[in-house]
Short mmCIF file of C-alpha atoms and ligand atoms in Angstrom, two decimals:
data_model
loop_
_atom_site.label_atom_id
_atom_site.label_comp_id
_atom_site.label_asym_id
_atom_site.label_seq_id
_atom_site.Cartn_x
_atom_site.Cartn_y
_atom_site.Cartn_z
CA MET O 1135 5.37 62.40 -6.27
CA THR O 1136 6.84 59.73 -8.09
CA ILE O 1137 5.40 56.61 -7.88
CA ALA O 1138 7.83 53.70 -8.35
CA ALA O 1139 5.40 50.66 -8.41
CA LYS O 1140 2.27 49.69 -8.22
CA PHE O 1141 1.05 46.79 -6.69
CA GLU O 1142 -3.26 45.20 -6.47
CA ILE O 1143 -3.68 41.71 -5.40
CA GLU O 1144 -6.87 40.13 -7.88
CA TYR O 1145 -9.84 38.34 -5.18
CA LEU O 1146 -11.47 34.57 -6.76
CA GLN O 1147 -14.94 33.21 -5.71
CA TYR O 1148 -17.07 31.65 -7.86
CA LEU O 1149 -19.27 30.02 -6.13
CA ASP O 1150 -20.90 32.24 -3.25
CA ALA O 1151 -21.24 30.34 0.11
CA GLU O 1152 -24.95 28.79 -0.68
CA GLY O 1153 -23.40 27.57 -3.97
CA LYS O 1154 -25.08 30.60 -6.27
CA GLN O 1155 -22.82 31.39 -8.64
CA ILE O 1156 -21.73 35.01 -8.91
CA ARG O 1157 -20.01 35.43 -12.37
CA ASP O 1158 -20.98 33.94 -16.33
CA ASP O 1159 -17.03 33.40 -17.12
CA LEU O 1160 -16.86 30.05 -15.36
CA PRO O 1161 -13.73 27.94 -16.58
CA ALA O 1162 -14.02 25.21 -18.60
CA PHE O 1163 -13.36 22.49 -16.49
CA ALA O 1164 -16.57 23.57 -14.43
CA ASN O 1165 -18.89 22.82 -17.62
CA ASP O 1166 -17.63 19.19 -17.28
CA LEU O 1167 -19.91 17.69 -14.73
CA GLU O 1168 -19.03 14.60 -14.47
CA HIS O 1169 -15.75 16.27 -13.58
CA MET O 1170 -16.73 18.36 -11.28
CA VAL O 1171 -19.27 15.51 -9.17
CA GLY O 1172 -15.76 13.21 -9.40
CA LEU O 1173 -14.32 16.80 -7.36
CA TYR O 1174 -16.79 16.01 -5.25
CA LYS O 1175 -16.79 12.52 -4.65
CA THR O 1176 -12.95 12.82 -3.48
CA MET O 1177 -14.12 16.05 -1.01
CA LEU O 1178 -16.48 13.63 -0.09
CA SER O 1179 -14.19 10.60 1.29
CA THR O 1180 -12.04 13.45 1.93
CA ARG O 1181 -13.99 13.83 4.70
CA VAL O 1182 -15.34 10.66 6.05
CA PHE O 1183 -11.82 9.64 6.04
CA ASP O 1184 -11.14 12.96 8.14
CA ALA O 1185 -13.61 11.54 10.98
CA LYS O 1186 -12.89 7.88 10.24
CA SER O 1187 -9.23 9.31 11.66
CA VAL O 1188 -9.67 11.33 14.42
CA ALA O 1189 -12.21 7.74 15.75
CA LEU O 1190 -9.08 5.87 15.46
CA GLN O 1191 -7.33 8.68 17.11
CA ARG O 1192 -10.35 8.64 20.55
CA THR O 1193 -10.18 5.12 20.09
CA GLY O 1194 -5.85 4.80 21.21
CA LYS O 1195 -5.21 3.43 17.06
CA LEU O 1196 -3.55 6.62 16.34
CA GLY O 1197 -1.24 8.64 18.81
CA THR O 1198 -2.32 12.11 16.74
CA TYR O 1199 -4.07 13.23 14.55
CA ALA O 1200 -4.46 16.82 11.81
CA SER O 1201 -7.29 17.45 10.74
CA CYS O 1202 -8.42 18.54 7.51
CA LEU O 1203 -12.02 19.42 8.29
CA GLY O 1204 -12.53 22.66 6.20
CA HIS O 1205 -9.98 22.09 3.90
CA GLU O 1206 -11.96 20.18 0.98
CA ALA O 1207 -11.96 22.77 -1.27
CA ALA O 1208 -8.73 24.06 -0.84
CA HIS O 1209 -6.60 20.41 -0.78
CA VAL O 1210 -8.10 19.36 -3.01
CA GLY O 1211 -8.46 21.88 -5.68
CA VAL O 1212 -4.74 21.46 -5.54
CA GLY O 1213 -4.23 18.10 -5.88
CA SER O 1214 -7.03 17.84 -8.81
CA ALA O 1215 -5.41 21.33 -10.34
CA MET O 1216 -1.29 19.64 -11.00
CA LYS O 1217 0.04 16.87 -12.91
CA PRO O 1218 0.56 13.68 -12.92
CA GLU O 1219 4.57 14.56 -13.61
CA ASP O 1220 4.06 17.04 -11.19
CA VAL O 1221 5.97 17.15 -6.91
CA LEU O 1222 4.11 17.89 -4.27
CA THR O 1223 5.79 19.60 -0.94
CA LEU O 1224 2.96 19.54 2.06
CA SER O 1225 2.71 19.79 5.28
CA TYR O 1226 1.07 17.79 7.96
CA ARG O 1227 -2.40 18.22 6.42
CA GLU O 1228 -3.74 18.20 3.02
CA TYR O 1229 -5.38 14.46 2.12
CA GLY O 1230 -7.55 16.17 -0.12
CA ALA O 1231 -4.31 16.19 -2.57
CA GLN O 1232 -2.72 13.53 -1.73
CA LEU O 1233 -5.84 10.99 -1.75
CA TYR O 1234 -6.58 12.90 -5.64
CA ARG O 1235 -2.62 11.74 -6.15
CA GLY O 1236 -2.60 7.76 -5.19
CA VAL O 1237 -2.40 7.96 -1.23
CA GLN O 1238 -3.93 4.92 0.47
CA PRO O 1239 -5.60 5.22 4.61
CA ARG O 1240 -3.76 3.20 5.20
CA GLU O 1241 -0.54 4.62 4.70
CA VAL O 1242 -1.75 7.61 7.03
CA TYR O 1243 -2.35 5.80 9.18
CA MET O 1244 0.76 4.35 9.42
CA TYR O 1245 1.99 7.34 9.78
CA TRP O 1246 -0.36 9.03 12.11
CA GLY O 1247 0.95 5.89 13.83
CA GLY O 1248 4.04 6.32 14.66
CA ASP O 1249 5.69 3.94 11.91
CA GLU O 1250 7.55 6.22 9.65
CA ARG O 1251 7.12 3.16 6.62
CA GLY O 1252 3.73 4.82 6.05
CA ASN O 1253 5.60 8.12 4.14
CA ASP O 1254 6.58 5.79 1.79
CA TYR O 1255 3.69 5.66 -0.59
CA GLN O 1256 2.99 3.01 -2.94
CA ASN O 1257 1.64 4.64 -5.08
CA GLU O 1258 1.68 6.78 -8.18
CA PRO O 1259 1.92 9.92 -8.93
CA ALA O 1260 2.47 10.43 -5.39
CA ARG O 1261 5.33 8.01 -4.83
CA HIS O 1262 7.27 10.67 -5.96
CA ASP O 1263 6.37 13.40 -4.23
CA PHE O 1264 7.12 14.19 -0.65
CA ALA O 1265 7.31 12.89 3.03
CA TRP O 1266 5.23 14.88 5.40
CA SER O 1267 6.93 18.19 6.13
CA VAL O 1268 6.37 18.67 10.19
CA PRO O 1269 9.26 21.25 10.54
CA ILE O 1270 6.86 24.21 9.87
CA ALA O 1271 7.72 25.99 6.20
CA THR O 1272 10.79 23.99 5.60
CA GLN O 1273 8.95 21.82 2.77
CA CYS O 1274 9.25 26.09 0.54
CA LEU O 1275 12.48 25.23 0.33
CA HIS O 1276 12.10 21.61 -1.36
CA ALA O 1277 9.95 22.56 -3.55
CA ALA O 1278 12.04 25.12 -4.51
CA GLY O 1279 15.03 22.52 -4.96
CA SER O 1280 13.37 20.67 -7.21
CA ALA O 1281 11.37 23.71 -8.71
CA LEU O 1282 15.37 24.75 -10.02
CA ALA O 1283 16.49 21.19 -10.59
CA PHE O 1284 13.55 20.94 -13.44
CA LYS O 1285 14.33 23.69 -14.44
CA ILE O 1286 17.76 22.26 -15.21
CA ARG O 1287 17.28 19.37 -16.41
CA LYS O 1288 14.54 21.69 -18.94
CA GLU O 1289 11.79 19.75 -18.26
CA PRO O 1290 8.32 20.42 -17.83
CA ARG O 1291 7.86 20.26 -14.13
CA VAL O 1292 6.46 22.69 -11.05
CA ALA O 1293 6.94 22.21 -8.32
CA VAL O 1294 4.61 23.45 -5.56
CA CYS O 1295 4.23 23.69 -1.85
CA THR O 1296 1.44 23.84 0.68
CA VAL O 1297 2.41 26.09 4.04
CA GLY O 1298 -0.26 27.21 6.62
CA ASP O 1299 -1.05 31.08 7.35
CA GLY O 1300 1.90 30.10 10.19
CA GLY O 1301 3.42 28.67 8.43
CA SER O 1302 3.97 31.59 5.07
CA SER O 1303 6.10 33.92 8.53
CA LYS O 1304 8.73 31.40 7.84
CA GLY O 1305 12.47 32.63 6.53
CA ASP O 1306 11.97 29.66 4.62
CA PHE O 1307 8.76 30.44 3.44
CA TYR O 1308 10.73 34.04 2.07
CA GLY O 1309 13.70 32.13 1.21
CA ALA O 1310 11.80 29.48 -1.28
CA ILE O 1311 9.82 32.23 -2.55
CA ASN O 1312 12.52 34.65 -3.43
CA ILE O 1313 14.84 32.19 -4.88
CA ALA O 1314 11.75 31.60 -7.23
CA GLY O 1315 11.05 34.67 -8.59
CA ALA O 1316 15.40 35.58 -8.68
CA GLN O 1317 15.52 31.74 -11.05
CA ASN O 1318 12.27 32.30 -12.46
CA LEU O 1319 11.66 28.28 -11.07
CA PRO O 1320 8.58 26.67 -12.01
CA MET O 1321 7.23 26.91 -9.23
CA VAL O 1322 3.84 27.40 -7.37
CA ALA O 1323 3.64 28.44 -2.92
CA VAL O 1324 0.20 27.45 -1.77
CA ILE O 1325 -0.53 28.96 2.00
CA VAL O 1326 -3.99 27.87 2.99
CA ASN O 1327 -5.18 30.73 4.89
CA ASN O 1328 -6.76 28.54 7.76
CA GLN O 1329 -7.43 31.33 10.31
CA TRP O 1330 -4.96 29.62 12.58
CA ALA O 1331 -1.35 28.98 13.47
CA ILE O 1332 -2.38 26.35 15.99
CA SER O 1333 -4.05 29.20 18.94
CA VAL O 1334 -1.85 32.04 16.71
CA PRO O 1335 -4.79 34.22 14.71
CA ARG O 1336 -4.08 35.59 11.71
CA ARG O 1337 -4.87 39.27 12.50
CA ILE O 1338 -1.78 38.70 14.77
CA GLN O 1339 -0.49 37.00 12.26
CA SER O 1340 1.06 39.18 10.04
CA GLY O 1341 -0.16 43.07 8.78
CA ALA O 1342 0.04 42.61 5.46
CA THR O 1343 -3.68 42.71 4.55
CA THR O 1344 -3.95 39.79 1.86
CA LEU O 1345 -0.88 36.63 3.24
CA ALA O 1346 -0.18 36.68 -1.46
CA GLN O 1347 0.93 40.18 -1.32
CA LYS O 1348 3.95 38.52 0.21
CA GLY O 1349 4.96 37.07 -3.51
CA ILE O 1350 4.94 40.56 -4.75
CA ALA O 1351 8.33 41.62 -3.10
CA ALA O 1352 9.87 38.90 -4.79
CA GLY O 1353 8.34 39.37 -8.12
CA LEU O 1354 6.85 36.92 -8.18
CA ASP O 1355 2.82 36.27 -9.08
CA CYS O 1356 0.29 36.92 -6.92
CA ILE O 1357 -3.75 35.82 -6.30
CA GLN O 1358 -6.16 35.40 -2.59
CA VAL O 1359 -8.71 32.89 -3.70
CA ASP O 1360 -12.21 32.10 -1.70
CA GLY O 1361 -10.29 28.47 -0.62
CA ASN O 1362 -13.89 26.96 -0.13
CA ASP O 1363 -14.98 27.60 -3.76
CA ILE O 1364 -12.90 23.98 -5.51
CA ILE O 1365 -13.90 25.70 -9.27
CA ALA O 1366 -11.93 28.98 -7.96
CA VAL O 1367 -9.25 26.95 -6.78
CA ARG O 1368 -8.92 24.12 -9.39
CA LYS O 1369 -9.52 27.38 -11.50
CA ALA O 1370 -6.31 30.00 -9.87
CA MET O 1371 -4.27 26.82 -10.03
CA GLY O 1372 -4.53 26.26 -12.87
CA ASP O 1373 -3.83 29.40 -14.02
CA ALA O 1374 -0.63 29.39 -11.75
CA LEU O 1375 0.48 26.31 -13.35
CA ASP O 1376 -0.09 26.84 -16.65
CA ARG O 1377 2.27 29.94 -17.04
CA ALA O 1378 5.29 28.03 -14.51
CA ARG O 1379 5.81 25.52 -16.97
CA LYS O 1380 5.48 27.55 -20.18
CA GLY O 1381 8.76 29.44 -17.78
CA GLU O 1382 6.36 32.23 -16.54
CA GLY O 1383 7.21 31.63 -13.36
CA ALA O 1384 6.26 31.41 -9.97
CA SER O 1385 3.14 32.26 -8.27
CA VAL O 1386 2.17 32.79 -4.52
CA VAL O 1387 -1.71 31.10 -4.79
CA GLU O 1388 -3.63 32.18 -0.88
CA LEU O 1389 -6.38 30.12 -0.87
CA VAL O 1390 -8.85 31.77 2.54
CA THR O 1391 -10.12 29.36 4.41
CA TYR O 1392 -10.80 27.70 7.61
CA ARG O 1393 -9.59 25.39 10.16
CA LEU O 1394 -13.26 23.92 11.12
CA SER O 1395 -11.80 21.55 14.29
CA ASP O 1396 -9.05 21.73 16.50
CA HIS O 1397 -5.46 22.14 15.10
CA THR O 1398 -4.39 18.17 16.34
CA THR O 1399 -6.44 16.24 18.45
CA ALA O 1400 -3.85 17.28 21.09
CA ASP O 1401 -5.53 20.88 20.96
CA ASP O 1402 -8.29 21.66 21.98
CA ALA O 1403 -9.49 25.29 20.44
CA ARG O 1404 -12.42 25.73 22.72
CA ARG O 1405 -9.48 27.74 24.93
CA TYR O 1406 -9.09 30.29 22.56
CA ARG O 1407 -11.71 31.05 19.92
CA GLY O 1408 -14.89 31.31 20.10
CA GLU O 1409 -18.07 29.90 19.14
CA ASP O 1410 -20.18 32.40 17.31
CA GLU O 1411 -16.26 32.26 15.21
CA VAL O 1412 -16.46 28.28 14.28
CA LYS O 1413 -20.38 28.63 14.05
CA ASP O 1414 -20.33 31.50 10.89
CA ALA O 1415 -16.64 29.55 9.24
CA TRP O 1416 -19.97 26.85 8.71
CA SER O 1417 -22.04 28.33 7.79
CA LYS O 1418 -19.37 28.32 4.54
CA ASP O 1419 -18.76 24.76 4.16
CA PRO O 1420 -17.03 23.80 0.81
CA MET O 1421 -19.14 20.62 0.61
CA LYS O 1422 -22.67 22.43 1.12
CA ARG O 1423 -21.55 24.71 -2.04
CA LEU O 1424 -20.55 22.50 -4.20
CA ARG O 1425 -22.52 20.32 -3.14
CA ASN O 1426 -26.15 23.03 -3.73
CA TRP O 1427 -24.51 23.77 -7.03
CA LEU O 1428 -24.27 20.27 -8.80
CA THR O 1429 -28.10 19.45 -7.22
CA ALA O 1430 -29.03 23.07 -8.72
CA ARG O 1431 -27.43 20.17 -12.64
CA GLY O 1432 -29.18 17.29 -11.79
CA ALA O 1433 -26.00 16.28 -11.72
CA TRP O 1434 -25.99 15.53 -7.66
CA ASP O 1435 -28.64 13.61 -5.25
CA ASP O 1436 -29.39 12.88 -1.78
CA ALA O 1437 -29.32 8.91 -3.30
CA ARG O 1438 -26.17 9.86 -4.82
CA GLU O 1439 -24.62 11.59 -0.86
CA GLU O 1440 -26.04 7.94 0.71
CA ALA O 1441 -24.84 6.05 -2.49
CA TRP O 1442 -20.86 7.06 -1.98
CA LYS O 1443 -21.32 7.65 1.64
CA ASN O 1444 -21.86 4.29 1.94
CA GLU O 1445 -18.93 3.28 -0.31
CA CYS O 1446 -16.73 5.82 1.11
CA ASP O 1447 -17.13 3.81 4.36
CA GLU O 1448 -16.38 0.71 3.04
CA TRP O 1449 -13.15 1.68 1.42
CA MET O 1450 -12.28 3.23 5.51
CA ASP O 1451 -12.84 -0.04 6.87
CA ASN O 1452 -10.57 -2.12 4.41
CA GLU O 1453 -8.09 0.42 5.19
CA VAL O 1454 -8.22 0.55 8.50
CA ASN O 1455 -8.31 -3.17 8.84
CA ALA O 1456 -5.14 -3.47 6.32
CA TYR O 1457 -3.66 -0.66 9.21
CA LEU O 1458 -3.72 -2.88 11.76
CA GLU O 1459 -3.51 -6.02 10.64
CA THR O 1460 0.47 -4.34 8.90
CA ARG O 1461 3.82 -5.71 10.71
CA SER O 1462 5.41 -3.39 14.08
CA GLN O 1463 9.21 -2.92 12.47
CA PRO O 1464 11.81 -4.84 14.62
CA VAL O 1465 12.60 -2.26 17.64
CA THR O 1466 15.50 -2.23 15.78
CA ALA O 1467 14.92 -0.23 12.80
CA MET O 1468 15.19 3.06 14.76
CA PHE O 1469 18.95 2.43 14.99
CA ASP O 1470 19.97 0.77 12.14
CA TYR O 1471 18.63 3.30 9.12
CA ILE O 1472 19.47 6.75 10.75
CA PHE O 1473 23.76 6.23 10.39
CA ALA O 1474 25.46 4.18 7.48
CA GLU O 1475 27.68 2.60 10.62
CA VAL O 1476 26.05 2.37 13.90
CA PRO O 1477 28.34 5.03 16.31
CA ALA O 1478 29.30 3.18 19.29
CA ASP O 1479 26.57 4.34 22.22
CA LEU O 1480 24.10 3.84 19.36
CA ALA O 1481 25.30 0.14 19.01
CA LYS O 1482 24.97 -0.17 22.83
CA GLN O 1483 21.50 1.03 22.69
CA ARG O 1484 20.40 -1.75 20.23
CA ASP O 1485 22.14 -4.46 21.85
CA TYR O 1486 20.42 -3.69 24.97
CA VAL O 1487 17.13 -3.39 22.86
CA LEU O 1488 17.22 -6.07 21.42
CA SER O 1489 18.09 -8.36 24.39
CA LEU O 1490 15.55 -6.63 25.52
CA GLU O 1491 13.21 -8.03 22.63
CA GLN O 1492 14.83 -11.76 22.85
CA LYS O 1493 13.40 -11.42 26.67
CA GLY O 1494 10.25 -10.82 25.53
CA HIS O 1495 9.45 -7.30 26.93
MG1 MG U 623 -3.13 28.02 10.27
#
């Protein structure tokens, strides 16, 4: 038998579920404990932010909300590996990456509260990242387009897209990685494999052994990573970004994690998945393993945990107040920014809602 080609997929992990180091070749950044504490603090602020967001939705102050519970290492790992000048195109759950890049919680609240101005992130570097993309996987094409622009302009920047396990089944994902391989684009496609695409489990989502291997057909560098181990995520992302920046090609990085929450606040996951599975996933919680690892090195303790949580609570309270005090846009705004010239039928509707507003409705 003649073999035309052979492939394999590496799996990367440094810390086990309890935070015990299982390899001794730690990447350089992990020996900088101050840096690692900074990553942990962003993970914890993401978790505090997430709990606050769910509470806001449950009390009628947000329309709906997609929780990121359990994805903290995956999302913060992606955000922290990127350079400010890189571009992030994402779906709607990757707040850990966004907070790291300067998105304000009040902007997330505005978005889920129905105010599109939340998409207009005010702080750099998030300011030049893309808006949330609810249509599944279309953001992968935005990343490919951005990466092509960087290549044409000879800018040393990388476009990073994040997509779910379900999103990686879409043609948009395959089209994006195909052009990235064919054109040698500076792009990293991150599959955040959280085991569920709303109610569809990973095992019936794809026949592939790993989701990372989808990139092999496109000629990309591919790796599967323990997405609850931030050291592994940060290392795999750093390597993929370096290669892309040097013109050495695009990558697919699969982060294996678990969605501990419902899909969104409009979902009830108890209807389609068992308690044992969720209990097992909690034992692999990304917060626990990094906290244990830092504590064993004397870099973290309960007092610091409590103090930082209190700071986060105060931060979120300020953000909630800023959100609730934001004045709504005039109702006519929904007509004013779609077409350069408002078509006649919409102009009629615009006049009508304006007349209702003037009557005080
Ligand atoms: Mg998913």
